[in-house]
PDB file of C-alpha atoms in Angstrom:
ATOM      1  CA  PHE A   1      32.675 -51.705 -44.155  1.00 48.00           C
ATOM      2  CA  MET A   2      34.678 -48.372 -42.595  1.00 45.00           C
ATOM      3  CA  ASN A   3      33.242 -46.330 -44.898  1.00 46.00           C
ATOM      4  CA  TYR A   4      29.600 -47.930 -43.819  1.00 41.00           C
ATOM      5  CA  ARG A   5      29.968 -47.544 -40.183  1.00 47.00           C
ATOM      6  CA  ARG A   6      31.490 -44.004 -40.574  1.00 48.00           C
ATOM      7  CA  ASP A   7      27.999 -43.231 -42.153  1.00 51.00           C
ATOM      8  CA  ILE A   8      26.337 -44.742 -39.594  1.00 47.00           C
ATOM      9  CA  PHE A   9      28.121 -42.751 -36.966  1.00 46.00           C
ATOM     10  CA  VAL A  10      27.249 -39.117 -38.882  1.00 47.00           C
ATOM     11  CA  LYS A  11      23.711 -40.061 -39.358  1.00 50.00           C
ATOM     12  CA  ARG A  12      23.338 -41.214 -35.606  1.00 52.00           C
ATOM     13  CA  LYS A  13      24.988 -37.609 -34.745  1.00 48.00           C
ATOM     14  CA  ASN A  14      22.691 -35.936 -37.233  1.00 53.00           C
ATOM     15  CA  MET A  15      19.601 -37.247 -35.488  1.00 52.00           C
ATOM     16  CA  SER A  16      21.230 -36.674 -31.988  1.00 51.00           C
ATOM     17  CA  ARG A  17      21.459 -32.639 -32.938  1.00 50.00           C
ATOM     18  CA  SER A  18      18.306 -32.966 -34.668  1.00 49.00           C
ATOM     19  CA  LEU A  19      16.355 -33.904 -31.591  1.00 44.00           C
ATOM     20  CA  VAL A  20      18.464 -31.736 -29.053  1.00 46.00           C
ATOM     21  CA  GLN A  21      17.974 -28.754 -31.383  1.00 50.00           C
ATOM     22  CA  PRO A  22      13.751 -28.810 -30.716  1.00 48.00           C
ATOM     23  CA  ARG A  23      14.552 -29.414 -27.051  1.00 49.00           C
ATOM     24  CA  LYS A  24      16.513 -26.064 -27.072  1.00 48.00           C
ATOM     25  CA  VAL A  25      14.322 -24.416 -28.965  1.00 46.00           C
ATOM     26  CA  LEU A  26      11.461 -25.703 -26.425  1.00 46.00           C
ATOM     27  CA  LEU A  27      13.203 -24.325 -23.514  1.00 45.00           C
ATOM     28  CA  SER A  28      13.880 -20.521 -25.194  1.00 53.00           C
ATOM     29  CA  SER A  29      10.366 -20.568 -25.733  1.00 52.00           C
ATOM     30  CA  TRP A  30       9.147 -21.462 -22.399  1.00 47.00           C
ATOM     31  CA  LEU A  31      11.587 -18.949 -20.781  1.00 48.00           C
ATOM     32  CA  CYS A  32      10.302 -16.386 -23.375  1.00 49.00           C
ATOM     33  CA  ILE A  33       6.886 -16.712 -22.363  1.00 47.00           C
ATOM     34  CA  SER A  34       7.751 -16.566 -18.531  1.00 46.00           C
ATOM     35  CA  LEU A  35       9.703 -13.175 -18.694  1.00 48.00           C
ATOM     36  CA  ILE A  36       6.750 -12.081 -20.168  1.00 46.00           C
ATOM     37  CA  LEU A  37       3.961 -13.073 -17.847  1.00 45.00           C
ATOM     38  CA  CYS A  38       6.622 -11.658 -15.327  1.00 44.00           C
ATOM     39  CA  SER A  39       7.100  -8.288 -16.975  1.00 43.00           C
ATOM     40  CA  CYS A  40       2.765  -8.238 -17.290  1.00 47.00           C
ATOM     41  CA  LYS A  41       2.012  -8.994 -13.824  1.00 46.00           C
ATOM     42  CA  LYS A  42       0.281  -6.229 -12.322  1.00 61.00           C
ATOM     43  CA  THR A  43       0.423  -5.745  -8.737  1.00 70.00           C
ATOM     44  CA  ASP A  44      -3.044  -5.412  -6.765  1.00 87.00           C
ATOM     45  CA  ASP A  45      -2.019  -3.010  -4.029  1.00 93.00           C
ATOM     46  CA  PRO A  46      -4.528  -0.351  -3.907  1.00 95.00           C
ATOM     47  CA  VAL A  47      -1.849   2.234  -3.341  1.00 95.00           C
ATOM     48  CA  VAL A  48       0.192   1.361  -5.600  1.00 95.00           C
ATOM     49  CA  LEU A  49      -2.374   0.838  -8.205  1.00 96.00           C
ATOM     50  CA  ALA A  50      -3.350   4.649  -7.709  1.00 96.00           C
ATOM     51  CA  LYS A  51      -0.260   5.952  -7.479  1.00 95.00           C
ATOM     52  CA  GLU A  52       0.474   4.453 -11.027  1.00 95.00           C
ATOM     53  CA  ILE A  53      -2.756   5.761 -12.663  1.00 96.00           C
ATOM     54  CA  ASN A  54      -1.988   9.562 -11.191  1.00 96.00           C
ATOM     55  CA  ALA A  55       1.142   9.146 -12.735  1.00 95.00           C
ATOM     56  CA  GLU A  56       0.322   8.354 -15.869  1.00 95.00           C
ATOM     57  CA  LYS A  57      -3.104  10.831 -15.469  1.00 95.00           C
ATOM     58  CA  PHE A  58      -0.486  13.903 -14.530  1.00 95.00           C
ATOM     59  CA  GLN A  59       2.507  13.599 -16.529  1.00 94.00           C
ATOM     60  CA  ASN A  60       2.238  16.253 -17.606  1.00 94.00           C
ATOM     61  CA  SER A  61       2.152  18.793 -14.926  1.00 93.00           C
ATOM     62  CA  GLU A  62       4.366  18.301 -11.884  1.00 93.00           C
ATOM     63  CA  GLN A  63       2.675  20.253  -9.463  1.00 93.00           C
ATOM     64  CA  LEU A  64      -0.535  17.597  -9.906  1.00 93.00           C
ATOM     65  CA  SER A  65       1.465  14.824  -9.460  1.00 95.00           C
ATOM     66  CA  ALA A  66       3.064  15.821  -6.493  1.00 95.00           C
ATOM     67  CA  ASP A  67      -0.545  16.773  -5.078  1.00 96.00           C
ATOM     68  CA  ALA A  68      -1.816  13.649  -6.091  1.00 97.00           C
ATOM     69  CA  SER A  69       0.626  11.661  -4.450  1.00 96.00           C
ATOM     70  CA  LEU A  70       0.483  13.347  -1.014  1.00 97.00           C
ATOM     71  CA  LEU A  71      -3.228  12.987  -1.481  1.00 97.00           C
ATOM     72  CA  VAL A  72      -2.925   9.039  -2.075  1.00 97.00           C
ATOM     73  CA  GLU A  73      -0.874   8.780   0.937  1.00 97.00           C
ATOM     74  CA  TRP A  74      -2.980  10.770   3.361  1.00 97.00           C
ATOM     75  CA  ALA A  75      -6.360   8.532   2.106  1.00 97.00           C
ATOM     76  CA  ALA A  76      -3.919   5.449   2.500  1.00 97.00           C
ATOM     77  CA  ILE A  77      -3.258   6.267   6.250  1.00 97.00           C
ATOM     78  CA  ASN A  78      -6.701   7.562   6.858  1.00 97.00           C
ATOM     79  CA  LEU A  79      -7.899   3.934   5.886  1.00 97.00           C
ATOM     80  CA  VAL A  80      -5.508   2.367   8.535  1.00 97.00           C
ATOM     81  CA  GLU A  81      -6.501   4.724  11.244  1.00 96.00           C
ATOM     82  CA  LEU A  82      -9.988   3.984  10.377  1.00 97.00           C
ATOM     83  CA  GLU A  83      -9.446   0.098  10.937  1.00 97.00           C
ATOM     84  CA  MET A  84      -7.205   0.679  13.960  1.00 96.00           C
ATOM     85  CA  LEU A  85      -9.978   2.939  15.763  1.00 95.00           C
ATOM     86  CA  ARG A  86     -12.805  -0.118  14.767  1.00 95.00           C
ATOM     87  CA  LEU A  87     -10.303  -2.499  16.481  1.00 95.00           C
ATOM     88  CA  ALA A  88      -9.703  -0.702  19.115  1.00 93.00           C
ATOM     89  CA  ASP A  89     -13.690  -0.209  19.703  1.00 92.00           C
ATOM     90  CA  ARG A  90     -14.261  -3.525  19.688  1.00 91.00           C
ATOM     91  CA  ARG A  91     -11.304  -4.578  21.946  1.00 90.00           C
ATOM     92  CA  SER A  92     -11.340  -1.586  24.775  1.00 84.00           C
ATOM     93  CA  ALA A  93     -12.401  -2.506  27.800  1.00 80.00           C
ATOM     94  CA  LYS A  94     -12.293   1.147  29.693  1.00 81.00           C
ATOM     95  CA  THR A  95     -15.216   3.160  29.076  1.00 81.00           C
ATOM     96  CA  GLU A  96     -13.200   6.400  28.398  1.00 84.00           C
ATOM     97  CA  LEU A  97     -11.047   5.278  25.630  1.00 84.00           C
ATOM     98  CA  ARG A  98     -14.189   3.598  24.023  1.00 87.00           C
ATOM     99  CA  GLU A  99     -15.863   7.193  23.852  1.00 89.00           C
ATOM    100  CA  LYS A 100     -12.470   8.565  22.560  1.00 89.00           C
ATOM    101  CA  VAL A 101     -12.165   6.488  20.117  1.00 92.00           C
ATOM    102  CA  ASP A 102     -16.087   6.795  19.109  1.00 93.00           C
ATOM    103  CA  MET A 103     -15.363  10.654  18.472  1.00 93.00           C
ATOM    104  CA  LEU A 104     -12.045   9.697  16.425  1.00 94.00           C
ATOM    105  CA  LEU A 105     -14.143   7.531  14.330  1.00 94.00           C
ATOM    106  CA  LYS A 106     -16.619  10.182  13.450  1.00 95.00           C
ATOM    107  CA  ALA A 107     -13.858  12.629  12.711  1.00 94.00           C
ATOM    108  CA  HIS A 108     -11.889   9.834  10.508  1.00 95.00           C
ATOM    109  CA  GLN A 109     -14.914   8.803   8.483  1.00 96.00           C
ATOM    110  CA  LYS A 110     -15.938  12.704   7.643  1.00 96.00           C
ATOM    111  CA  LEU A 111     -11.898  13.416   6.738  1.00 96.00           C
ATOM    112  CA  ASN A 112     -12.530  10.047   4.545  1.00 97.00           C
ATOM    113  CA  ASP A 113     -15.641  11.794   3.044  1.00 97.00           C
ATOM    114  CA  ASP A 114     -13.856  15.088   2.515  1.00 97.00           C
ATOM    115  CA  ILE A 115     -10.597  13.195   1.055  1.00 97.00           C
ATOM    116  CA  HIS A 116     -12.711  11.620  -1.491  1.00 97.00           C
ATOM    117  CA  ALA A 117     -14.828  14.705  -2.633  1.00 97.00           C
ATOM    118  CA  ALA A 118     -11.593  16.814  -3.023  1.00 97.00           C
ATOM    119  CA  ALA A 119      -9.896  13.868  -5.078  1.00 97.00           C
ATOM    120  CA  THR A 120     -12.862  13.770  -7.083  1.00 96.00           C
ATOM    121  CA  ALA A 121     -12.865  17.398  -7.760  1.00 96.00           C
ATOM    122  CA  GLU A 122      -9.292  17.356  -8.924  1.00 95.00           C
ATOM    123  CA  GLY A 123      -9.675  14.137 -10.710  1.00 96.00           C
ATOM    124  CA  ILE A 124      -7.169  12.268  -8.685  1.00 97.00           C
ATOM    125  CA  THR A 125      -7.575   8.744  -7.732  1.00 97.00           C
ATOM    126  CA  ILE A 126      -6.883   7.558  -4.211  1.00 97.00           C
ATOM    127  CA  PRO A 127      -7.279   4.052  -2.849  1.00 96.00           C
ATOM    128  CA  ASN A 128     -10.237   2.622  -1.421  1.00 94.00           C
ATOM    129  CA  ALA A 129      -9.008  -0.085   0.454  1.00 96.00           C
ATOM    130  CA  LEU A 130      -6.257  -1.057   2.688  1.00 96.00           C
ATOM    131  CA  SER A 131      -2.595  -1.445   1.013  1.00 94.00           C
ATOM    132  CA  ASP A 132      -0.533  -4.363   1.763  1.00 95.00           C
ATOM    133  CA  ASP A 133       1.545  -2.286   4.496  1.00 95.00           C
ATOM    134  CA  GLY A 134      -1.913  -1.407   5.929  1.00 95.00           C
ATOM    135  CA  LYS A 135      -2.983  -4.816   6.093  1.00 96.00           C
ATOM    136  CA  ALA A 136       0.057  -5.820   8.033  1.00 96.00           C
ATOM    137  CA  GLN A 137      -0.557  -2.762  10.825  1.00 95.00           C
ATOM    138  CA  ILE A 138      -3.784  -3.516  11.779  1.00 96.00           C
ATOM    139  CA  GLU A 139      -3.139  -7.675  11.688  1.00 96.00           C
ATOM    140  CA  LYS A 140       0.066  -6.923  14.171  1.00 95.00           C
ATOM    141  CA  LEU A 141      -2.387  -5.113  16.360  1.00 95.00           C
ATOM    142  CA  TYR A 142      -4.572  -7.560  15.947  1.00 94.00           C
ATOM    143  CA  ARG A 143      -2.208 -10.059  17.487  1.00 95.00           C
ATOM    144  CA  VAL A 144      -1.607  -7.934  20.527  1.00 95.00           C
ATOM    145  CA  ASN A 145      -2.346  -9.287  23.867  1.00 93.00           C
ATOM    146  CA  ALA A 146      -5.466  -7.588  25.724  1.00 89.00           C
ATOM    147  CA  SER A 147      -3.072  -6.420  28.518  1.00 88.00           C
ATOM    148  CA  SER A 148      -1.046  -4.564  26.024  1.00 92.00           C
ATOM    149  CA  PHE A 149      -3.676  -3.896  23.668  1.00 92.00           C
ATOM    150  CA  GLU A 150      -4.544  -0.201  24.797  1.00 90.00           C
ATOM    151  CA  ALA A 151      -0.434   0.907  25.315  1.00 91.00           C
ATOM    152  CA  THR A 152       0.221  -0.557  21.831  1.00 93.00           C
ATOM    153  CA  PHE A 153      -2.925   1.057  19.815  1.00 93.00           C
ATOM    154  CA  ILE A 154      -2.184   4.642  21.559  1.00 92.00           C
ATOM    155  CA  LYS A 155       1.462   4.432  20.516  1.00 92.00           C
ATOM    156  CA  THR A 156       0.386   3.134  16.978  1.00 94.00           C
ATOM    157  CA  LEU A 157      -2.248   5.526  16.568  1.00 93.00           C
ATOM    158  CA  ARG A 158       0.162   8.477  17.618  1.00 93.00           C
ATOM    159  CA  ASP A 159       3.146   7.634  15.024  1.00 93.00           C
ATOM    160  CA  SER A 160       0.314   7.569  12.202  1.00 93.00           C
ATOM    161  CA  HIS A 161      -1.344  10.821  13.212  1.00 93.00           C
ATOM    162  CA  THR A 162       2.291  12.233  13.180  1.00 94.00           C
ATOM    163  CA  GLN A 163       2.701  11.117   9.681  1.00 94.00           C
ATOM    164  CA  THR A 164      -0.959  12.833   8.625  1.00 95.00           C
ATOM    165  CA  VAL A 165      -0.300  15.959  10.024  1.00 95.00           C
ATOM    166  CA  LEU A 166       2.964  16.129   8.140  1.00 95.00           C
ATOM    167  CA  ILE A 167       1.232  15.083   4.866  1.00 95.00           C
ATOM    168  CA  ALA A 168      -1.289  17.934   5.151  1.00 95.00           C
ATOM    169  CA  GLU A 169       1.137  20.473   6.276  1.00 95.00           C
ATOM    170  CA  LYS A 170       2.956  19.383   3.362  1.00 96.00           C
ATOM    171  CA  LEU A 171      -0.436  19.756   0.928  1.00 95.00           C
ATOM    172  CA  ALA A 172      -1.143  22.897   2.469  1.00 95.00           C
ATOM    173  CA  ALA A 173       2.150  24.496   1.578  1.00 95.00           C
ATOM    174  CA  SER A 174       2.620  23.018  -1.688  1.00 94.00           C
ATOM    175  CA  THR A 175      -0.434  23.030  -3.631  1.00 95.00           C
ATOM    176  CA  SER A 176      -2.362  25.585  -5.776  1.00 93.00           C
ATOM    177  CA  LYS A 177      -5.596  23.587  -5.999  1.00 95.00           C
ATOM    178  CA  SER A 178      -8.323  25.620  -3.801  1.00 94.00           C
ATOM    179  CA  ASP A 179     -10.160  22.080  -3.302  1.00 95.00           C
ATOM    180  CA  LEU A 180      -6.921  20.295  -1.935  1.00 96.00           C
ATOM    181  CA  GLN A 181      -5.977  23.640   0.220  1.00 95.00           C
ATOM    182  CA  LYS A 182      -9.390  23.805   1.611  1.00 95.00           C
ATOM    183  CA  LEU A 183      -9.442  20.157   2.847  1.00 96.00           C
ATOM    184  CA  ALA A 184      -5.881  20.445   3.935  1.00 95.00           C
ATOM    185  CA  GLY A 185      -6.683  24.115   5.769  1.00 94.00           C
ATOM    186  CA  ARG A 186     -10.001  22.683   7.733  1.00 94.00           C
ATOM    187  CA  ALA A 187      -8.542  18.905   8.596  1.00 95.00           C
ATOM    188  CA  LEU A 188      -5.273  20.745  10.169  1.00 94.00           C
ATOM    189  CA  PRO A 189      -6.346  22.105  13.534  1.00 93.00           C
ATOM    190  CA  GLU A 190      -8.592  18.970  14.413  1.00 93.00           C
ATOM    191  CA  LEU A 191      -5.730  16.546  13.266  1.00 93.00           C
ATOM    192  CA  GLN A 192      -3.187  18.818  15.340  1.00 92.00           C
ATOM    193  CA  SER A 193      -5.913  18.746  18.525  1.00 91.00           C
ATOM    194  CA  HIS A 194      -6.479  14.723  17.767  1.00 90.00           C
ATOM    195  CA  LEU A 195      -2.470  14.461  17.962  1.00 87.00           C
ATOM    196  CA  VAL A 196      -1.840  16.485  21.173  1.00 87.00           C
ATOM    197  CA  ASP A 197      -4.820  14.396  22.912  1.00 85.00           C
ATOM    198  CA  ILE A 198      -3.128  11.184  21.958  1.00 84.00           C
ATOM    199  CA  ARG A 199       0.757  12.257  22.801  1.00 80.00           C
ATOM    200  CA  LEU A 200      -0.842  13.021  26.285  1.00 74.00           C
ATOM    201  CA  LYS A 201      -2.927   9.663  26.525  1.00 73.00           C
ATOM    202  CA  ASN A 202       0.299   7.646  25.261  1.00 65.00           C
ATOM    203  CA  GLU A 203       2.234   9.549  28.013  1.00 64.00           C
ATOM    204  CA  VAL A 204      -0.137   8.519  30.717  1.00 57.00           C
ATOM    205  CA  SER A 205      -0.121   5.008  29.451  1.00 60.00           C
ATOM    206  CA  GLN A 206       3.523   4.597  29.673  1.00 59.00           C
ATOM    207  CA  ARG A 207       3.357   5.879  33.264  1.00 55.00           C
TER     208      ARG A 207
END
């Protein structure tokens, strides 16, 4: 009788193990699948994607890789500035500011075209839409109330233009590509002039 009970116990224990084992295998399989899906997940941020494409494309040329990175940053900032200007054109109540915004819009649309032309000539991939950070910047500006909008817009544009000028100066000093040199050489004087004007307006708006 004791042997009979022991046999039953052993059989039950083995059955329990046989049930647990597939569960462990199934759990392990799901964990592996989850890890694979996470590792394969791609970002849809246009700036990140452009940088990844260029890094692979120019992996054998350190200089071209550096040029491409700067041009991507420049293109991304210019897209943000264009959206800022369009927003200001819709929301500004002052005729003088709208006139200045209209002038800047035309200049930055031309700059956008010039950046695209230079990128195409050098085989560099650049973003054609706002990055996640750029969208957040525009959303933040959009939420500013009417009484504070002009001052906030001018300050934000000043900061953005400062960054743009620094990138253009760095590209002009470091690149050996004629298309990129011409782009930076043509754009810099106008960008620097815009920056001086924006800084003056920022000082006036703070008084």
